[in-house]
Tab-separated table of C-alpha atoms in Angstrom:
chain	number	residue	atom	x	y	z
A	1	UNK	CA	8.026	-17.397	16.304
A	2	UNK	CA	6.915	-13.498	15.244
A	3	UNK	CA	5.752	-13.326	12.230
A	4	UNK	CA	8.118	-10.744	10.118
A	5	UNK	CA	5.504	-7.816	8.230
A	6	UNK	CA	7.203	-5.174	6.042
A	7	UNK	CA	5.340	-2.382	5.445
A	8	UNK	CA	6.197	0.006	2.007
A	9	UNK	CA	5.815	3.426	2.602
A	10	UNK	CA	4.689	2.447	6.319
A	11	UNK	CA	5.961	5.876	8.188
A	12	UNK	CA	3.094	7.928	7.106
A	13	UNK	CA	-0.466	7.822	6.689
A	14	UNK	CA	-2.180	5.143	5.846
A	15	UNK	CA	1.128	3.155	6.114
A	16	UNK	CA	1.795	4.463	9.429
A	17	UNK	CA	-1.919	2.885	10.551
A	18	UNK	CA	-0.788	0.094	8.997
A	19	UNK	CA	2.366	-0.477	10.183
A	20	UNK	CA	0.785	0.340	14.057
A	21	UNK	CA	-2.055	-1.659	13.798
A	22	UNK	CA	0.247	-4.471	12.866
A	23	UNK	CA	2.546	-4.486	15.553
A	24	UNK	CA	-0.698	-4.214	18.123
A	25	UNK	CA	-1.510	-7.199	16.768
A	26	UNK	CA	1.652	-8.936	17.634
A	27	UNK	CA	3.451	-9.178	14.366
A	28	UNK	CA	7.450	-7.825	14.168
A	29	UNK	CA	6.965	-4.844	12.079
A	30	UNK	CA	9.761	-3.157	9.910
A	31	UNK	CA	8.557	-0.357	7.656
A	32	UNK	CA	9.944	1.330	4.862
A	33	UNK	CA	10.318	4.882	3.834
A	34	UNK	CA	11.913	6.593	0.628
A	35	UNK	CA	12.470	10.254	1.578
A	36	UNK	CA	11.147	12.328	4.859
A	37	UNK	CA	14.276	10.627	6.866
A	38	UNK	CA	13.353	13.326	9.913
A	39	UNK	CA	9.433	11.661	9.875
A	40	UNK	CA	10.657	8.104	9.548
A	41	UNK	CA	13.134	8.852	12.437
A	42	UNK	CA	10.283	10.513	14.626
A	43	UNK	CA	8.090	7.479	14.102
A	44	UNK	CA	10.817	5.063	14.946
A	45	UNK	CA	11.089	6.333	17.798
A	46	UNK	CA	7.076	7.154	18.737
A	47	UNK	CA	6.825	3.786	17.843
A	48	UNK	CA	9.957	1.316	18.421
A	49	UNK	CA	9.474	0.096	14.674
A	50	UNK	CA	12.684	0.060	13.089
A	51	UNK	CA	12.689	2.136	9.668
A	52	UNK	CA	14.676	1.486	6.493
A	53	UNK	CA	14.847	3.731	3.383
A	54	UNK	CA	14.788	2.672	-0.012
A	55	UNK	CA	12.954	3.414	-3.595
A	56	UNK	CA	10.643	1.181	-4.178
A	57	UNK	CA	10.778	2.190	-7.733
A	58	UNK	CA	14.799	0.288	-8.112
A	59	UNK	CA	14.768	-3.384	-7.817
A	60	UNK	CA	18.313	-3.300	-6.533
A	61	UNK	CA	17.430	-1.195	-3.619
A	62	UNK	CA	14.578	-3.613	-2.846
A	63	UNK	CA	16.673	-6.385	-3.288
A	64	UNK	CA	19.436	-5.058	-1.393
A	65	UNK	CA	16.873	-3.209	1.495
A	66	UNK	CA	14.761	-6.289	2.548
A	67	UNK	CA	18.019	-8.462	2.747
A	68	UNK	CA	18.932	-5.835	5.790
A	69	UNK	CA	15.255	-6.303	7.045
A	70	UNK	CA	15.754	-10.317	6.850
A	71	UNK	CA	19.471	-9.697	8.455
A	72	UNK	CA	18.021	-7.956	11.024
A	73	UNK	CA	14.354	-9.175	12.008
A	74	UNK	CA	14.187	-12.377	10.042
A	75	UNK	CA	12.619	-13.586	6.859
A	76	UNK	CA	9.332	-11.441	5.585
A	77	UNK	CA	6.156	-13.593	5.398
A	78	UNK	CA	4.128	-10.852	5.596
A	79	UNK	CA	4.203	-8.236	2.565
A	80	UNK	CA	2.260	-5.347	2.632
A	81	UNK	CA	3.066	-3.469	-0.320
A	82	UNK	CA	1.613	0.747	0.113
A	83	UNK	CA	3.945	2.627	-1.007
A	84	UNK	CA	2.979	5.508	-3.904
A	85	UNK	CA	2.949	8.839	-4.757
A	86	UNK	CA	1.122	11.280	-7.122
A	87	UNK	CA	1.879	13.479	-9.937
A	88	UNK	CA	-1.547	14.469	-11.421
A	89	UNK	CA	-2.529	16.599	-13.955
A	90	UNK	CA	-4.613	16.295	-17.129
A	91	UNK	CA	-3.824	13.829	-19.906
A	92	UNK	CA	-2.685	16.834	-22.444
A	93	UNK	CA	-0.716	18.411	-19.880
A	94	UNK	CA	1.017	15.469	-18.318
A	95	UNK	CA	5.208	14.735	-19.387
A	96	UNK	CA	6.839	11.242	-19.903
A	97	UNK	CA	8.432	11.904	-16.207
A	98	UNK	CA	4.656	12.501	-14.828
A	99	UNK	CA	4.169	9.177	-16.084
A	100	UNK	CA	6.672	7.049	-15.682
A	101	UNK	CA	7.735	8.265	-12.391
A	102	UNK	CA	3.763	6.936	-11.226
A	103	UNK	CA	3.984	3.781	-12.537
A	104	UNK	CA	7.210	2.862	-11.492
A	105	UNK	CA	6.304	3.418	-7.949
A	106	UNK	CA	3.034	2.675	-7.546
A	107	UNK	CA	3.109	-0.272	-10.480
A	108	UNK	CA	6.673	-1.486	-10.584
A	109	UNK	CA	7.041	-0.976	-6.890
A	110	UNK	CA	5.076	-4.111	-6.292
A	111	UNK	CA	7.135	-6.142	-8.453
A	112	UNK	CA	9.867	-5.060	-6.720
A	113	UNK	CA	9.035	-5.436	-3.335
A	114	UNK	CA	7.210	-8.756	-4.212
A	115	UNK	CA	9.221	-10.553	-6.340
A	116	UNK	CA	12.625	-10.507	-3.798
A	117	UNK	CA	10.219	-12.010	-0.970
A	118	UNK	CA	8.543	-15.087	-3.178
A	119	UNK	CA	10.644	-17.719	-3.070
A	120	UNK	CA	11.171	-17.579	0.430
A	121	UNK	CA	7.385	-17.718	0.631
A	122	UNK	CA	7.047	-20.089	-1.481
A	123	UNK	CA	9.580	-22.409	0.399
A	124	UNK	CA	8.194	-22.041	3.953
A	125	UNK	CA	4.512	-22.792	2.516
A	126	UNK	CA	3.648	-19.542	4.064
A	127	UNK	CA	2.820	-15.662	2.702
A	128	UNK	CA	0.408	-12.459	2.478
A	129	UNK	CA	0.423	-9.903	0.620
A	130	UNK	CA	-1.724	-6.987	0.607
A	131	UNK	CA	-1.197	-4.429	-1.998
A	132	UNK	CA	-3.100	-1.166	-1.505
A	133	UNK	CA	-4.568	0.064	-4.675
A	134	UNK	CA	-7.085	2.987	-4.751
A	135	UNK	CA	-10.528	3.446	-5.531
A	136	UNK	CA	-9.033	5.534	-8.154
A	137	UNK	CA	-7.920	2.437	-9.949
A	138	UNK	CA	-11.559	1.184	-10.048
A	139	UNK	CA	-13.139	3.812	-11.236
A	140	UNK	CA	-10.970	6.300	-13.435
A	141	UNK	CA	-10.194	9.641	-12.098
A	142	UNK	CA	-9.765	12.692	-14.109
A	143	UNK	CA	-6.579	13.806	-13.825
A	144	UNK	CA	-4.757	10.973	-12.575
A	145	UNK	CA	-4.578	8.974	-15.568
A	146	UNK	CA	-1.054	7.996	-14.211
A	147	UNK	CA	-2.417	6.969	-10.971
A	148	UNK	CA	-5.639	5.323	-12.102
A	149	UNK	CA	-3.947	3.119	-14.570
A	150	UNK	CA	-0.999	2.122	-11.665
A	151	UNK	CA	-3.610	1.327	-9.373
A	152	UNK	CA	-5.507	-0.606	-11.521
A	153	UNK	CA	-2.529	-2.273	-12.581
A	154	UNK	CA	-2.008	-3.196	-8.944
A	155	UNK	CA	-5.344	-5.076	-9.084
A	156	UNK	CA	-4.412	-7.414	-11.952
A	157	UNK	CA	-1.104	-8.085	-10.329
A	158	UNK	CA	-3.020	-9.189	-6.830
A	159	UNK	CA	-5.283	-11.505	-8.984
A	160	UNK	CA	-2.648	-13.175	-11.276
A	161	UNK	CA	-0.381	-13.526	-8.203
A	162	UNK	CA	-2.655	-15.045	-5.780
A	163	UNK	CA	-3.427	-17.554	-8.887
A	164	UNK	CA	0.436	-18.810	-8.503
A	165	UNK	CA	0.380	-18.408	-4.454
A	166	UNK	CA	-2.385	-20.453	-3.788
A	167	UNK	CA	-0.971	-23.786	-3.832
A	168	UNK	CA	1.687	-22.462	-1.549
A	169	UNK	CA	-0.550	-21.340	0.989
A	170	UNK	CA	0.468	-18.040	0.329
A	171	UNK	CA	-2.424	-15.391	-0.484
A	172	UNK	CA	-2.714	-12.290	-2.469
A	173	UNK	CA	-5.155	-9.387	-1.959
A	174	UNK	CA	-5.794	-6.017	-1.979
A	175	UNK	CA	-7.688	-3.164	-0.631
A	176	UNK	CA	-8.821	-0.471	-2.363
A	177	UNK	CA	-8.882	3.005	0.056
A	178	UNK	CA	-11.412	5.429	-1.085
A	179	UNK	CA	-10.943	9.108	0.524
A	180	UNK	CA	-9.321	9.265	3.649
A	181	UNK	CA	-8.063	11.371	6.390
A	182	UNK	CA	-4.642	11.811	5.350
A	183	UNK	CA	-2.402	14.562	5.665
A	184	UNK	CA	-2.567	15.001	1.523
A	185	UNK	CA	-6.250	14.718	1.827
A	186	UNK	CA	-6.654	17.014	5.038
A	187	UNK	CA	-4.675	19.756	2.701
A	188	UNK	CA	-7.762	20.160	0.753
A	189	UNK	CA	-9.473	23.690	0.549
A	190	UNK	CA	-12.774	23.467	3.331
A	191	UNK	CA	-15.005	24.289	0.370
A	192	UNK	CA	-13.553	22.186	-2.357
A	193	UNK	CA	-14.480	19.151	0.798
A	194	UNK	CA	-17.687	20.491	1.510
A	195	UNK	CA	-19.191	20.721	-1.893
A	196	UNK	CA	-17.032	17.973	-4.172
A	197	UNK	CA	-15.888	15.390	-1.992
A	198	UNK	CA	-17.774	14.793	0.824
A	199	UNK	CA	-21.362	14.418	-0.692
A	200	UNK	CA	-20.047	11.968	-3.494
A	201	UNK	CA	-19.607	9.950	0.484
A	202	UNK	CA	-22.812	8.352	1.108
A	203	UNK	CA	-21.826	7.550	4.870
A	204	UNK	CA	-20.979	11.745	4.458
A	205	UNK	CA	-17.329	11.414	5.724
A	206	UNK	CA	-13.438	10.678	5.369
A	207	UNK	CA	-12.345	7.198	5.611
A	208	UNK	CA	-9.387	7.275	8.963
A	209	UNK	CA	-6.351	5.325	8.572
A	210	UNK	CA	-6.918	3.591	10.894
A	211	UNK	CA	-10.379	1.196	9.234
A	212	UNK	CA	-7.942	0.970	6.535
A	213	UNK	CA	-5.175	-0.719	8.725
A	214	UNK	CA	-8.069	-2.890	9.880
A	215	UNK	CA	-8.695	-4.412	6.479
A	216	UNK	CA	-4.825	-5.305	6.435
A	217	UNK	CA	-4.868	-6.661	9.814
A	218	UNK	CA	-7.496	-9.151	8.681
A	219	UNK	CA	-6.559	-10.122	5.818
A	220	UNK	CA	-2.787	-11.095	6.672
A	221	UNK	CA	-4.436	-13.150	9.589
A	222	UNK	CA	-4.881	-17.137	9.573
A	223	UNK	CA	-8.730	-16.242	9.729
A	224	UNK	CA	-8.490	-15.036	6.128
A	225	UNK	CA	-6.552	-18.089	4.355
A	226	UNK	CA	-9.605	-18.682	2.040
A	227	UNK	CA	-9.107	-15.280	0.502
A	228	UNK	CA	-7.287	-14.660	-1.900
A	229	UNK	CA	-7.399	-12.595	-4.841
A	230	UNK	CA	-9.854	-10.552	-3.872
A	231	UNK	CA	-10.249	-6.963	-3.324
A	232	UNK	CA	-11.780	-5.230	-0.263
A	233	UNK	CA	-13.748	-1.727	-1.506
A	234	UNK	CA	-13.331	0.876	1.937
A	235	UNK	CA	-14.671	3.619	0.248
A	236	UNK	CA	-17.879	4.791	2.471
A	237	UNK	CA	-20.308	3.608	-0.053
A	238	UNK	CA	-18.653	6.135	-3.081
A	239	UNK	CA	-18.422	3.103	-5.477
A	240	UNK	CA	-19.725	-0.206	-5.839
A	241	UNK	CA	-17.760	-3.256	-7.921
């Protein structure tokens, strides 16, 4: 039987990748989507994965969104958890909303998203997770306090998690993205690329989508059982843990 993969915020960028490269791979993708309904739609149909919209950031809507995913494709053994957005601005100029609105996405989310899935996991004797954190959340970022401490966050979560997982054959990991072609990254100014972000590259470019996805693909495969809680750095060389 197809193994079921649902995909957070999988209509668009990196999720998109993700959500593709899974299905080439021969897994039954569903992917989720909070707000561009006329992008999900398009990339339903590019695609032939279904799309269902929710908030990660409400439990209920989780609960209630992957019991139509299960009702429709079948139980999810395969969690990949990518959803987040960004509100950034410096620490003296950021608002209770800037915050909370971060971490409740890109923090809470997994919660959310995870917790609803476990104990079928845990009952088959079978699960992965993947949680996409940022390179952000290993390093700091000015700016994105908000972000940084989600994303760190995230990486706690993936090694406290794969702790209680393990005995249930289900892993935990994550993968930290460093800059990549996105369509939020791509919006950059030529020179602000040129002169700030590129050279802090030491392979000198963006990351694609696509190496991401790869990472995922891998580590949601029976060749990666014997990792677990561990954290894959695809950041062109930028920073080293």
């Amino acid at each position: 039987m197809t193994r079921v993969a649902l995909i957070s915020g999988g209509t668009r960028g990196i999720g998109a990748a993700i959500s593709k490269a899974l299905k080439a791979a021969g897994y039954s993708v569903a992917a989720n989507y909070a707000g561009n309904e006329q992008r999900a739609l398009a990339f339903q149909e590019e695609t032939g994965i279904p799309v269902f919209r929710w908030d990660v950031s409400s439990y209920e809507a989780c609960v209630t969104g992957i019991g139509e995913v299960e009702a429709q494709i079948g139980p999810v053994e395969i969690l990949v958890n990518n959803a987040g957005i960004v509100r950034d601005t410096m620490f003296h100029k950021m608002t209770p909303d800037d915050w909370n609105a971060v971490i409740a996405t890109n923090l809470s989310g997994l919660f959310n998203m995870t917790h609803p899935v476990w104990p079928g996991m845990r009952e088959r004797g079978f699960g992965r997770i993947v949680n996409i954190s940022s390179i952000n959340g290993q390093k700091g970022q000015m700016g994105q306090v908000n972000y940084s401490a989600a994303k760190a966050g995230d990486l706690g979560f993936t090694r406290s998690l794969a702790l209680e997982g393990a005995a249930k054959n289900i892993t935990v990991n994550a993968v930290c993205p460093g800059y990549t072609a996105t369509e939020m990254v791509l919006a950059v100014p030529e020179k602000v690329m040129n002169e700030r972000i590129l050279p802090q590259i030491p392979v000198g470019r963006l990351g694609r989508p696509e190496e991401i996805a790869r990472c995922v693909v891998f580590l949601v495969s029976d060749d990666a059982g014997f990792i677990t809680g561990s954290t894959i750095s695809a950041n062109g060389g930028q920073y080293f843990t």
